[in-house]
Amino acid sequence: MATEHLSPLDLAFWRIESAAHPMHLGALAVFEAAPAPQDAPGAGPGPGAGPEPAVRAAALLTARCAAVPGLRRRIHDVLLPIGAAAWSPDADFDAARHVFLVRTPDPRAAAGPLMARPLDRGRPPWEAHVLAGPDPGSFAVLFKFHHALADGLGALALAALLFDEGEGVRGPARPAPEPRPSAGSALRSLPGMLAARVQDVGQALEIGASVARAGLPLGVPAALTAAPARTGTRAVAGLALDLDDVNRIRKVAGGTVNDVLIALVAGALRRWLLGRGDPEPEGPGPRALIPVSRRRPGGAARYGNRLSGYLLRLPLAEPDPLLRLDRVRLGMDRNKEAGPARGAGAVALLADHVHPLGHRLGGPLVAQAARMLFDILVTSVPLPGFTFSLGGSRVREVYPLAPLARGHSLAVAVSTYMGTVHYGLVADAAAVPDLAALAEALRAELDELVREVS
């Protein structure tokens, strides 16, 4: 069997991880429990008897995760190329080591400490935590996937394999292999390869110049930075907003749904900062990294990352909510016109030009440089128009959770599910002790924009 090496970008995510800055994605799914069937394993006498929904969910996840080949693989270093890493089956794989039943008085609050805990790098890099609260009528599941295993869309495809048949979107059990060119075809394509290399170098120089132009930290609030001594803890908050309200704003003010969702983040940050007593925002504003998927619609599902990104200044200094939205829309239009392979946000593409040894030796340096490239991550994870369920328990809410880079105090992820917008906020708990206030600022910003367009 041919060795499957990590792609350059996957390897970069694997190498930049540290104990204080784990590089895993998350998704917090909140379930509405269904009554256990009478004949369920462990069911006792009497109506509705059987294992509680959280216990039943943990058992189902353990069995289903064991059947997904992509979840049975671990990452290990290889001798050649020097500095590279590869995937291999985990001979000691046991899904029960990855699926945990956690009893907690507050499932949502429990997600923060769990997101702070790095995955075991000696095992397949994922976990599922079934969070059973005091209310037997509901529970939550926190999925964690290392960024080297999947990007947001890839993690969604993996999670969908675990839900009940017919309720989610199921993809292939393993990624399609990359075609290997023959020696003859490689020789025939040599002129084209040289031209492509020249084009790649030109692209790298262009991205580097864009990073230099956009790199000045003008108008970045201190609340969005975290000193190295104040890292290692995480707080998580979620907020659900009506998608109909977002569409009402879009139809009147113009732009896309994503433009409105980003503008809500900008407005909420302004409200939150002023509510804390911070100075009035000034300057162009913090640089938001907006990840962009490079996966082709309808293409073969693959593990790993296929990402680029846009870089956008969030106009926190603008007091008018409609003008803020307009500036976000214009900025995103400029990004889309240039395309995801150009500009400072495309810096992820430079990973393809770095030798594996460079990733191994330079990973810690790159991790420390994240603060130089952007100030806050704002990512959108599209969900399919299906209702997910597990063992008869329906998913009511889905909050995507993004990793927090070194030097950053906040990351924002957003998805839409069942006509609802779900914002997932991950913060350095020491730098942002009032994360719930930021979540409420998002709601207040939506309410104000609705009033403005009504």
Coordinates of C-alpha atoms in Angstrom, one line a residue:
M1 CA 0.0 0.0 0.0
A2 CA 1.4 3.4 -1.0
T3 CA 2.2 5.8 1.9
E4 CA -0.4 8.6 2.1
H5 CA 1.6 11.6 3.2
L6 CA -0.1 14.7 4.7
S7 CA -0.6 17.5 2.2
P8 CA 1.5 20.6 2.9
L9 CA -1.4 22.5 4.4
D10 CA -2.4 19.5 6.6
L11 CA 1.2 19.2 7.7
A12 CA 1.3 22.9 8.6
F13 CA -1.7 22.5 10.8
W14 CA -0.2 19.4 12.5
R15 CA 3.2 21.2 13.1
I16 CA 2.0 24.5 14.5
E17 CA 0.0 22.9 17.3
S18 CA 1.0 23.4 20.9
A19 CA -0.4 22.3 24.2
A20 CA -1.8 25.9 24.8
H21 CA -3.0 26.2 21.2
P22 CA -4.6 23.0 20.0
M23 CA -5.5 22.9 16.3
H24 CA -8.8 21.1 16.3
L25 CA -12.2 22.1 14.9
G26 CA -15.3 21.5 16.9
A27 CA -19.1 21.3 16.6
L28 CA -21.5 21.4 19.4
A29 CA -24.7 19.6 18.5
V30 CA -27.7 20.1 20.9
F31 CA -30.2 17.2 20.7
E32 CA -33.9 16.9 21.6
A33 CA -34.1 13.4 23.1
A34 CA -36.6 10.8 21.9
P35 CA -38.1 8.1 24.1
A36 CA -36.1 4.9 24.3
P37 CA -37.7 2.0 22.4
Q38 CA -39.1 -0.8 24.6
D39 CA -36.8 -3.4 23.2
A40 CA -33.6 -1.3 23.4
P41 CA -30.5 -3.0 24.9
G42 CA -30.7 -2.6 28.7
A43 CA -34.4 -1.7 28.6
G44 CA -36.2 -2.4 31.8
P45 CA -39.9 -3.1 32.4
G46 CA -42.5 -0.4 32.2
P47 CA -43.4 2.3 29.7
G48 CA -40.6 4.3 28.2
A49 CA -38.0 2.1 30.0
G50 CA -34.5 1.7 28.4
P51 CA -31.1 3.4 28.4
E52 CA -31.3 7.2 28.8
P53 CA -30.9 9.1 25.5
A54 CA -27.3 10.3 26.2
V55 CA -26.2 6.7 27.0
R56 CA -27.9 5.4 23.9
A57 CA -26.2 8.2 21.8
A58 CA -22.8 7.3 23.2
A59 CA -23.2 3.6 22.3
L60 CA -24.4 4.5 18.8
L61 CA -21.5 6.9 18.2
T62 CA -19.0 4.3 19.4
A63 CA -20.3 1.7 17.0
R64 CA -20.6 4.0 14.1
C65 CA -17.2 5.7 14.5
A66 CA -15.6 2.2 14.5
A67 CA -17.1 1.7 11.0
V68 CA -15.6 4.9 9.4
P69 CA -12.2 4.1 7.9
G70 CA -11.1 7.7 8.0
L71 CA -11.5 7.8 11.8
R72 CA -9.3 4.7 12.3
R73 CA -6.1 6.4 11.1
R74 CA -3.4 8.1 13.0
I75 CA -0.6 10.5 12.0
H76 CA 3.1 9.5 12.3
D77 CA 6.4 10.9 11.3
V78 CA 8.2 9.3 8.3
L79 CA 11.9 9.2 7.4
L80 CA 11.5 10.5 3.9
P81 CA 10.8 13.1 2.9
I82 CA 12.6 14.5 5.9
G83 CA 10.1 16.3 8.1
A84 CA 7.0 14.8 6.5
A85 CA 4.2 12.9 8.2
A86 CA 1.8 10.3 6.9
W87 CA -1.4 8.5 7.7
S88 CA -1.5 4.9 8.8
P89 CA -4.1 2.5 10.3
D90 CA -4.0 2.5 14.1
A91 CA -3.4 -1.1 15.0
D92 CA -4.8 -0.6 18.5
F93 CA -7.8 1.5 17.4
D94 CA -10.7 1.3 19.9
A95 CA -13.6 3.7 19.3
A96 CA -14.4 3.6 23.0
R97 CA -11.2 5.6 23.6
H98 CA -12.5 8.4 21.5
V99 CA -16.2 8.6 22.6
F100 CA -16.8 9.8 26.1
L101 CA -20.0 10.2 28.2
V102 CA -19.7 13.3 30.4
R103 CA -22.2 14.1 33.0
T104 CA -22.3 17.9 33.7
P105 CA -24.7 20.4 35.2
D106 CA -24.2 22.6 32.1
P107 CA -23.3 20.9 28.8
R108 CA -22.6 24.2 27.0
A109 CA -20.2 25.4 29.7
A110 CA -18.4 22.0 29.6
A111 CA -17.5 22.6 26.0
G112 CA -15.0 25.3 26.8
P113 CA -12.6 23.1 28.9
L114 CA -13.0 20.3 26.4
M115 CA -12.0 22.5 23.5
A116 CA -8.9 23.6 25.5
R117 CA -7.7 20.0 25.8
P118 CA -5.5 18.9 22.9
L119 CA -6.2 15.7 21.2
D120 CA -3.9 12.7 21.8
R121 CA -1.4 12.9 19.0
G122 CA -0.6 9.2 19.3
R123 CA -4.1 8.2 18.3
P124 CA -6.5 9.0 15.5
P125 CA -7.0 12.8 16.0
W126 CA -10.7 13.1 16.9
E127 CA -13.0 12.8 19.8
A128 CA -16.8 12.8 20.5
H129 CA -18.0 13.9 23.9
V130 CA -21.7 13.1 24.8
L131 CA -22.6 15.8 27.4
A132 CA -25.5 14.6 29.6
G133 CA -27.0 17.4 31.6
P134 CA -29.5 17.3 34.5
D135 CA -32.5 17.4 32.1
P136 CA -33.1 13.9 30.8
G137 CA -35.0 15.3 27.8
S138 CA -32.0 16.7 26.0
F139 CA -28.2 16.3 25.7
A140 CA -25.4 17.6 23.5
V141 CA -22.5 16.1 21.6
L142 CA -19.2 17.9 21.1
F143 CA -17.3 16.7 18.1
K144 CA -13.5 17.5 17.8
F145 CA -11.5 16.9 14.6
H146 CA -7.9 17.9 14.2
H147 CA -7.5 20.5 11.4
A148 CA -5.0 18.1 9.8
L149 CA -7.8 15.6 9.4
A150 CA -10.4 17.9 7.9
D151 CA -11.4 21.4 7.2
G152 CA -14.9 22.6 8.1
L153 CA -16.6 20.9 5.1
G154 CA -14.6 17.8 5.6
A155 CA -15.5 17.6 9.3
L156 CA -19.1 18.0 8.3
A157 CA -18.8 15.1 5.9
L158 CA -17.3 13.0 8.6
A159 CA -19.9 13.9 11.2
A160 CA -22.7 13.2 8.7
L161 CA -21.5 9.6 8.4
L162 CA -22.5 9.2 12.1
F163 CA -26.1 10.3 11.9
D164 CA -29.1 8.2 11.2
E165 CA -29.5 6.9 7.7
G166 CA -31.5 9.2 5.5
E167 CA -31.3 12.2 7.9
G168 CA -27.9 13.6 7.0
V169 CA -25.6 13.7 4.0
R170 CA -23.3 10.6 3.7
G171 CA -20.1 10.8 1.7
P172 CA -17.7 8.1 0.6
A173 CA -16.0 6.1 3.4
R174 CA -12.5 7.0 2.2
P175 CA -11.2 9.8 0.1
A176 CA -10.5 9.2 -3.6
P177 CA -6.8 8.7 -4.2
E178 CA -4.9 11.3 -6.2
P179 CA -4.0 10.1 -9.7
R180 CA -0.3 9.2 -10.0
P181 CA 1.3 10.4 -13.3
S182 CA 3.5 7.9 -15.2
A183 CA 7.1 8.7 -16.0
G184 CA 6.4 9.3 -19.6
S185 CA 3.6 11.7 -18.9
A186 CA 5.8 13.5 -16.5
L187 CA 8.5 14.0 -19.1
R188 CA 5.9 15.2 -21.7
S189 CA 4.5 17.7 -19.2
L190 CA 7.9 19.1 -18.2
P191 CA 7.5 22.4 -20.1
G192 CA 4.1 22.9 -18.6
M193 CA 5.5 22.1 -15.1
L194 CA 8.2 24.7 -15.5
A195 CA 5.7 27.3 -16.5
A196 CA 3.5 26.4 -13.6
R197 CA 6.5 26.7 -11.2
V198 CA 7.2 30.2 -12.5
Q199 CA 3.5 31.0 -12.1
D200 CA 3.6 29.6 -8.5
V201 CA 6.6 31.8 -7.7
G202 CA 4.8 34.8 -9.0
Q203 CA 1.7 34.0 -7.0
A204 CA 3.8 33.5 -3.9
L205 CA 5.4 36.9 -4.4
E206 CA 2.0 38.5 -5.0
I207 CA 0.6 37.0 -1.8
G208 CA 3.6 38.1 0.2
A209 CA 3.3 41.6 -1.1
S210 CA -0.4 41.6 -0.1
V211 CA 0.4 40.4 3.3
A212 CA 2.9 43.2 3.7
R213 CA 0.4 45.8 2.6
A214 CA -2.4 44.5 4.8
G215 CA -0.2 43.6 7.8
L216 CA -0.2 46.9 9.6
P217 CA -2.3 46.4 12.8
L218 CA -4.3 49.6 12.4
G219 CA -7.4 49.9 14.6
V220 CA -7.0 46.6 16.4
P221 CA -8.6 46.7 19.8
A222 CA -6.5 45.3 22.6
A223 CA -9.4 43.0 23.5
L224 CA -8.7 40.9 20.4
T225 CA -5.2 40.1 21.4
A226 CA -4.1 37.6 24.0
A227 CA -0.6 37.7 25.7
P228 CA 1.2 34.3 25.7
A229 CA 0.9 34.1 29.5
R230 CA -2.9 34.3 29.2
T231 CA -3.5 31.3 27.0
G232 CA -4.4 27.7 27.5
T233 CA -8.0 28.2 28.7
R234 CA -11.1 28.4 26.5
A235 CA -14.6 29.7 26.9
V236 CA -17.4 28.8 24.4
A237 CA -20.7 30.6 23.7
G238 CA -23.4 30.0 21.2
L239 CA -26.2 32.2 19.9
A240 CA -29.1 31.2 17.6
L241 CA -30.6 34.0 15.4
D242 CA -33.6 33.8 12.9
L243 CA -32.4 33.4 9.3
D244 CA -35.5 35.1 8.1
D245 CA -34.3 38.3 9.8
V246 CA -30.9 38.0 8.1
N247 CA -32.6 37.5 4.7
R248 CA -34.9 40.6 5.3
I249 CA -31.8 42.7 5.9
R250 CA -30.1 41.3 2.8
K251 CA -33.0 42.0 0.5
V252 CA -33.2 45.6 1.6
A253 CA -29.6 46.5 2.1
G254 CA -28.1 44.3 -0.7
G255 CA -25.1 41.9 -0.6
T256 CA -25.2 38.2 0.4
V257 CA -26.2 36.4 3.5
N258 CA -22.6 36.0 4.4
D259 CA -22.0 39.7 4.1
V260 CA -24.8 40.3 6.6
L261 CA -23.3 37.6 9.0
I262 CA -19.9 39.2 8.9
A263 CA -21.4 42.7 9.4
L264 CA -23.2 41.4 12.4
V265 CA -19.8 40.4 13.8
A266 CA -18.4 43.8 13.2
G267 CA -21.3 45.6 14.8
A268 CA -21.3 43.2 17.8
L269 CA -17.6 43.8 18.4
R270 CA -18.2 47.5 18.4
R271 CA -21.1 47.2 20.9
W272 CA -19.2 44.8 23.1
L273 CA -16.1 47.0 23.2
L274 CA -18.1 50.1 24.0
G275 CA -20.0 48.2 26.6
R276 CA -16.8 47.2 28.3
G277 CA -15.8 50.9 28.5
D278 CA -13.0 50.5 25.9
P279 CA -12.1 53.6 23.8
E280 CA -14.2 54.4 20.7
P281 CA -12.8 52.2 17.8
E282 CA -10.6 54.1 15.3
G283 CA -8.7 53.3 12.1
P284 CA -9.5 50.8 9.4
G285 CA -10.3 48.1 12.0
P286 CA -9.1 44.5 12.8
R287 CA -8.2 42.1 10.0
A288 CA -10.7 39.3 9.7
L289 CA -9.5 36.1 8.0
I290 CA -12.5 34.7 6.1
P291 CA -11.6 31.1 5.0
V292 CA -12.7 30.0 1.5
S293 CA -13.2 26.4 0.5
R294 CA -11.3 25.3 -2.7
R295 CA -13.4 22.1 -3.0
R296 CA -15.2 21.7 -6.2
P297 CA -19.0 21.4 -6.0
G298 CA -19.9 17.8 -6.7
G299 CA -16.3 16.7 -6.6
A300 CA -15.0 13.6 -4.8
A301 CA -15.0 14.0 -1.0
R302 CA -11.5 14.1 0.5
Y303 CA -10.1 14.3 3.9
G304 CA -7.7 17.1 4.8
N305 CA -7.8 20.8 3.9
R306 CA -8.5 22.5 0.6
L307 CA -8.6 26.1 1.8
S308 CA -7.7 29.6 0.8
G309 CA -9.1 32.8 2.3
Y310 CA -10.0 36.4 2.1
L311 CA -8.7 39.2 4.4
L312 CA -11.2 41.8 5.4
R313 CA -11.0 44.9 7.6
L314 CA -13.9 45.0 10.0
P315 CA -15.1 48.6 10.1
L316 CA -15.6 49.0 13.8
A317 CA -15.1 52.7 13.7
E318 CA -18.3 53.2 11.6
P319 CA -21.2 53.9 14.0
D320 CA -23.9 53.5 11.3
P321 CA -25.0 49.8 11.1
L322 CA -26.1 50.1 7.4
L323 CA -22.8 51.8 6.4
R324 CA -20.9 49.1 8.2
L325 CA -22.8 46.5 6.2
D326 CA -22.1 48.4 3.0
R327 CA -18.3 48.5 3.7
V328 CA -18.3 44.8 4.5
R329 CA -20.1 44.1 1.2
L330 CA -17.7 46.3 -0.8
G331 CA -14.7 44.7 0.8
M332 CA -16.0 41.2 0.1
D333 CA -16.8 42.1 -3.5
R334 CA -13.2 43.2 -4.0
N335 CA -12.0 40.0 -2.5
K336 CA -14.2 37.9 -4.7
E337 CA -13.2 39.9 -7.8
A338 CA -9.6 39.1 -7.1
G339 CA -10.4 35.4 -6.3
P340 CA -9.3 33.2 -3.4
A341 CA -5.9 32.5 -5.0
R342 CA -4.7 36.0 -4.6
G343 CA -4.3 38.6 -1.8
A344 CA -3.2 38.3 1.8
G345 CA -5.9 35.9 2.7
A346 CA -4.5 33.3 0.3
V347 CA -1.4 32.9 2.5
A348 CA -2.5 29.3 3.3
L349 CA -1.6 28.4 -0.3
L350 CA 2.0 29.2 0.4
A351 CA 2.2 26.0 2.5
D352 CA 2.4 24.1 -0.8
H353 CA 5.8 25.7 -1.5
V354 CA 7.4 24.8 1.8
H355 CA 9.5 21.6 2.1
P356 CA 8.2 19.2 4.9
L357 CA 11.4 19.9 6.9
G358 CA 10.5 23.6 6.8
H359 CA 7.1 22.8 8.3
R360 CA 8.8 20.7 11.0
L361 CA 11.4 23.3 11.9
G362 CA 9.3 26.4 11.3
G363 CA 6.0 25.3 12.7
P364 CA 6.5 27.0 16.1
L365 CA 7.6 30.2 14.3
V366 CA 4.6 30.2 12.0
A367 CA 2.3 29.6 15.0
Q368 CA 3.7 32.7 16.6
A369 CA 3.3 34.7 13.4
A370 CA -0.4 34.2 13.2
R371 CA -1.0 37.5 15.0
M372 CA 1.0 39.2 12.2
L373 CA -1.3 37.9 9.5
F374 CA -4.8 38.4 10.9
D375 CA -6.5 39.6 14.1
I376 CA -9.7 37.4 14.2
L377 CA -11.0 34.4 12.4
V378 CA -14.6 34.6 11.0
T379 CA -15.5 31.4 9.3
S380 CA -18.8 30.1 7.8
V381 CA -19.6 26.4 7.7
P382 CA -22.5 25.6 5.3
L383 CA -24.8 22.8 6.5
P384 CA -27.1 20.9 4.2
G385 CA -30.9 21.4 4.3
F386 CA -31.5 18.2 6.2
T387 CA -32.5 17.5 9.8
F388 CA -29.9 15.4 11.6
S389 CA -30.8 12.8 14.2
L390 CA -29.1 10.1 16.2
G391 CA -30.9 7.1 17.6
G392 CA -34.2 9.0 17.1
S393 CA -33.0 12.1 18.9
R394 CA -33.2 15.1 16.7
V395 CA -30.4 17.7 16.4
R396 CA -32.0 21.1 17.4
E397 CA -28.9 23.3 17.2
V398 CA -25.4 23.1 15.7
Y399 CA -22.7 25.5 16.8
P400 CA -19.4 25.3 14.8
L401 CA -16.3 26.0 16.8
A402 CA -13.0 27.2 15.3
P403 CA -9.5 26.8 16.7
L404 CA -7.8 29.8 18.4
A405 CA -4.5 30.8 17.0
R406 CA -1.6 32.0 19.2
G407 CA -2.0 35.6 20.2
H408 CA -5.7 35.7 19.3
S409 CA -8.4 36.0 22.0
L410 CA -11.5 35.3 19.8
A411 CA -12.6 33.1 16.9
V412 CA -16.1 33.2 15.3
A413 CA -17.7 30.4 13.3
V414 CA -21.2 30.5 11.9
S415 CA -23.6 28.1 10.2
T416 CA -27.2 27.9 9.2
Y417 CA -29.4 25.0 10.2
M418 CA -33.2 24.5 10.1
G419 CA -33.9 28.2 9.3
T420 CA -31.6 29.4 12.1
V421 CA -28.2 31.0 12.2
H422 CA -25.9 29.5 14.8
Y423 CA -22.9 31.5 15.9
G424 CA -20.2 29.6 17.8
L425 CA -17.7 31.7 19.7
V426 CA -14.4 30.4 21.1
A427 CA -12.3 32.7 23.3
D428 CA -9.3 32.8 25.5
A429 CA -11.2 32.6 28.8
A430 CA -8.7 34.9 30.6
A431 CA -8.6 37.5 27.9
V432 CA -12.4 37.5 27.3
P433 CA -14.1 36.8 30.6
D434 CA -17.4 38.3 29.3
L435 CA -18.0 36.2 26.2
A436 CA -21.7 36.0 26.9
A437 CA -21.9 39.8 26.6
L438 CA -20.4 39.5 23.1
A439 CA -23.1 36.9 22.2
E440 CA -25.8 39.2 23.4
A441 CA -24.2 42.0 21.4
L442 CA -24.7 39.9 18.2
R443 CA -28.4 39.7 19.0
A444 CA -28.7 43.4 19.7
E445 CA -26.9 44.2 16.4
L446 CA -29.4 42.0 14.4
D447 CA -32.3 43.7 16.1
E448 CA -31.0 47.2 15.2
L449 CA -30.4 46.2 11.6
V450 CA -33.9 44.8 11.3
R451 CA -35.2 48.1 12.6
E452 CA -33.1 50.0 10.1
V453 CA -34.5 48.1 7.1
S454 CA -38.1 47.9 8.4

